[in-house]
XYZ file of C-alpha atoms in Angstrom:
210
model
C 0.000 0.000 0.000
C 1.179 3.526 -0.797
C 1.074 5.515 2.452
C 2.342 8.847 1.154
C 3.864 10.515 -1.888
C 6.322 13.388 -2.038
C 6.894 15.333 -5.201
C 5.976 18.395 -7.246
C 2.479 19.259 -8.419
C 2.575 18.988 -12.207
C -1.143 19.539 -12.849
C -4.234 20.561 -10.901
C -7.829 19.910 -11.937
C -11.116 20.361 -10.055
C -11.053 16.850 -8.540
C -7.439 15.730 -8.670
C -3.820 16.744 -8.892
C -0.964 15.052 -10.705
C 2.081 14.665 -8.471
C 5.432 14.244 -10.203
C 7.467 11.825 -8.072
C 10.906 11.316 -9.659
C 9.481 11.532 -13.155
C 6.385 9.395 -12.497
C 3.052 11.222 -12.521
C 0.509 10.017 -9.944
C -3.098 11.138 -10.346
C -4.295 11.807 -6.788
C -7.875 12.790 -5.937
C -7.827 15.504 -3.249
C -10.363 17.501 -1.225
C -9.096 20.844 -2.614
C -6.537 20.345 -5.406
C -6.271 24.067 -6.168
C -5.150 24.713 -2.593
C -1.978 22.724 -3.227
C 1.156 24.763 -3.966
C 2.158 24.733 -7.601
C 5.785 25.779 -7.529
C 8.517 24.307 -9.689
C 10.955 23.784 -6.835
C 8.546 23.071 -3.947
C 7.900 19.501 -2.879
C 4.450 18.530 -1.613
C 3.677 15.564 0.648
C 0.304 13.860 0.247
C -0.791 11.147 2.679
C -2.650 8.650 0.567
C -5.398 6.068 0.572
C -5.379 3.416 -2.132
C -8.916 2.424 -3.110
C -9.630 -0.610 -5.265
C -12.868 -1.077 -7.212
C -13.810 -3.628 -9.816
C -13.475 -1.041 -12.563
C -10.684 1.180 -11.208
C -7.764 1.592 -8.823
C -7.888 5.095 -7.339
C -5.460 7.057 -5.222
C -6.704 9.682 -2.772
C -4.362 12.197 -1.164
C -4.458 14.516 1.834
C -2.180 17.216 3.183
C -2.354 15.900 6.769
C -2.587 12.620 8.650
C -5.783 13.885 10.276
C -7.514 14.225 6.898
C -6.302 10.767 5.926
C -7.604 9.220 9.167
C -10.983 10.959 8.963
C -11.410 9.948 5.309
C -10.843 6.296 6.230
C -13.321 6.549 9.094
C -15.969 8.015 6.795
C -15.554 5.079 4.422
C -16.730 2.811 7.258
C -20.153 4.484 7.224
C -22.816 2.605 5.296
C -23.692 4.460 2.108
C -20.621 6.703 2.021
C -18.113 6.089 -0.719
C -14.851 7.867 -1.537
C -16.499 10.628 -3.566
C -18.889 11.627 -0.768
C -16.141 11.313 1.875
C -13.909 13.579 -0.205
C -16.751 16.098 -0.526
C -17.221 16.101 3.255
C -13.545 16.929 3.785
C -13.593 19.591 1.070
C -16.708 21.372 2.371
C -16.232 20.707 6.093
C -13.087 22.790 6.424
C -10.513 21.427 8.856
C -10.921 17.814 10.074
C -11.527 19.003 13.628
C -14.695 20.825 12.482
C -16.172 17.548 11.202
C -14.961 15.664 14.298
C -16.627 18.230 16.556
C -19.882 18.074 14.579
C -19.969 14.284 14.941
C -19.128 14.334 18.646
C -21.759 17.000 19.348
C -24.335 15.300 17.078
C -24.622 18.520 15.092
C -27.075 17.534 12.364
C -27.336 21.119 11.100
C -23.611 21.168 10.255
C -23.508 17.688 8.735
C -26.598 18.112 6.537
C -25.026 21.181 4.923
C -22.236 19.012 3.532
C -22.611 17.815 -0.090
C -24.464 14.520 -0.490
C -25.444 14.332 3.187
C -29.141 14.208 4.090
C -30.602 13.861 7.552
C -30.581 10.045 7.592
C -27.003 9.875 6.350
C -25.939 12.451 8.945
C -27.584 10.355 11.666
C -25.813 7.274 10.337
C -22.450 9.081 10.431
C -23.007 9.965 14.082
C -24.196 6.479 15.025
C -21.362 4.721 13.209
C -18.479 7.024 14.100
C -19.087 8.795 17.410
C -17.828 5.847 19.464
C -14.926 5.227 17.068
C -13.443 8.740 17.182
C -11.710 8.157 20.511
C -9.881 5.105 19.163
C -8.204 7.060 16.341
C -5.046 9.098 16.885
C -5.324 12.589 15.431
C -2.175 14.669 15.409
C -3.308 18.291 15.575
C -4.035 20.024 18.917
C -7.331 21.278 17.471
C -8.462 17.726 16.751
C -7.509 16.721 20.281
C -9.724 19.485 21.665
C -12.597 18.349 19.442
C -12.135 14.778 20.640
C -12.242 15.874 24.263
C -16.001 16.373 24.010
C -16.624 12.849 22.749
C -18.712 11.066 25.316
C -19.197 14.198 27.396
C -22.421 15.324 25.753
C -25.640 14.092 27.259
C -28.354 12.586 25.112
C -30.928 15.260 24.421
C -34.427 15.136 22.997
C -33.105 16.402 19.682
C -30.181 13.969 19.437
C -29.927 11.684 16.441
C -29.970 8.530 18.607
C -33.245 9.380 20.283
C -34.685 10.724 17.013
C -34.080 7.341 15.388
C -35.506 5.483 18.399
C -38.578 7.732 18.397
C -39.105 7.125 14.685
C -38.905 3.375 15.296
C -41.502 3.614 18.079
C -43.890 5.447 15.788
C -43.328 2.792 13.119
C -44.508 0.250 15.694
C -47.762 2.170 16.015
C -47.128 4.474 18.973
C -48.145 8.110 18.615
C -45.683 10.963 18.850
C -47.287 12.027 22.135
C -46.765 8.525 23.578
C -43.144 8.524 22.443
C -42.596 11.936 24.035
C -44.075 10.725 27.328
C -41.787 7.686 27.205
C -38.835 9.995 26.680
C -39.592 11.771 29.942
C -39.145 8.417 31.687
C -36.070 7.365 29.698
C -34.072 10.622 29.740
C -32.935 10.553 33.410
C -31.252 7.147 33.026
C -29.979 7.540 29.443
C -26.211 7.465 28.856
C -24.302 9.161 26.014
C -23.105 5.733 24.849
C -26.612 4.237 24.626
C -27.493 2.842 21.227
C -30.856 3.121 19.493
C -31.672 -0.440 20.575
C -30.991 0.372 24.236
C -33.172 3.487 24.136
C -35.896 1.513 22.367
C -35.833 -1.121 25.107
C -36.118 1.505 27.860
C -38.867 3.355 25.994
C -40.916 0.189 25.454
C -40.610 -0.655 29.154
C -41.790 2.853 30.020
C -44.729 2.616 27.636
C -45.701 -0.756 29.107
C -45.759 0.625 32.671
C -47.782 3.646 31.532
C -50.439 1.555 29.798
């Protein structure tokens, strides 16, 4: 696997840059190719991810290890491929901004990113919030963003409860019944609780109220 490349930017297009490494041109898809320096005597280091598909072998490149790590995490989310993950990094600004949005369950931030609707944003939070702490990010800003992981309490507007509430209504409960169940569940809910755990508590609450 190619972990990084160091060379001179020979060409920049809207989706990729061509990096000249000792006379070999590597086409590398980047979040913001035009942000890369394009100087004849200036070397650029891109930390890479090699992606294999049935119809293509693609190389993705990032200017920091944090971008590389976050890109790989995003690929673990169901329904997110390299193109969408690259768009998230391009539009999200610095990696720590995306990390903070995930850790704080900030749906408003995530749904503004290209290709990300409400359900996909909820899936990103559900799939990645617990994984963020297991990844080593190098920048101090990312460390600060990670410090809030697990510290936020589950709120009525959180994606985990929103998904549990939607599931309850699918089972035939009214929104009012789900809201009453939430009043019983909230005091004992933990930030690490999954949708299934909240569903179990809510169903128990609804049973005792009936």
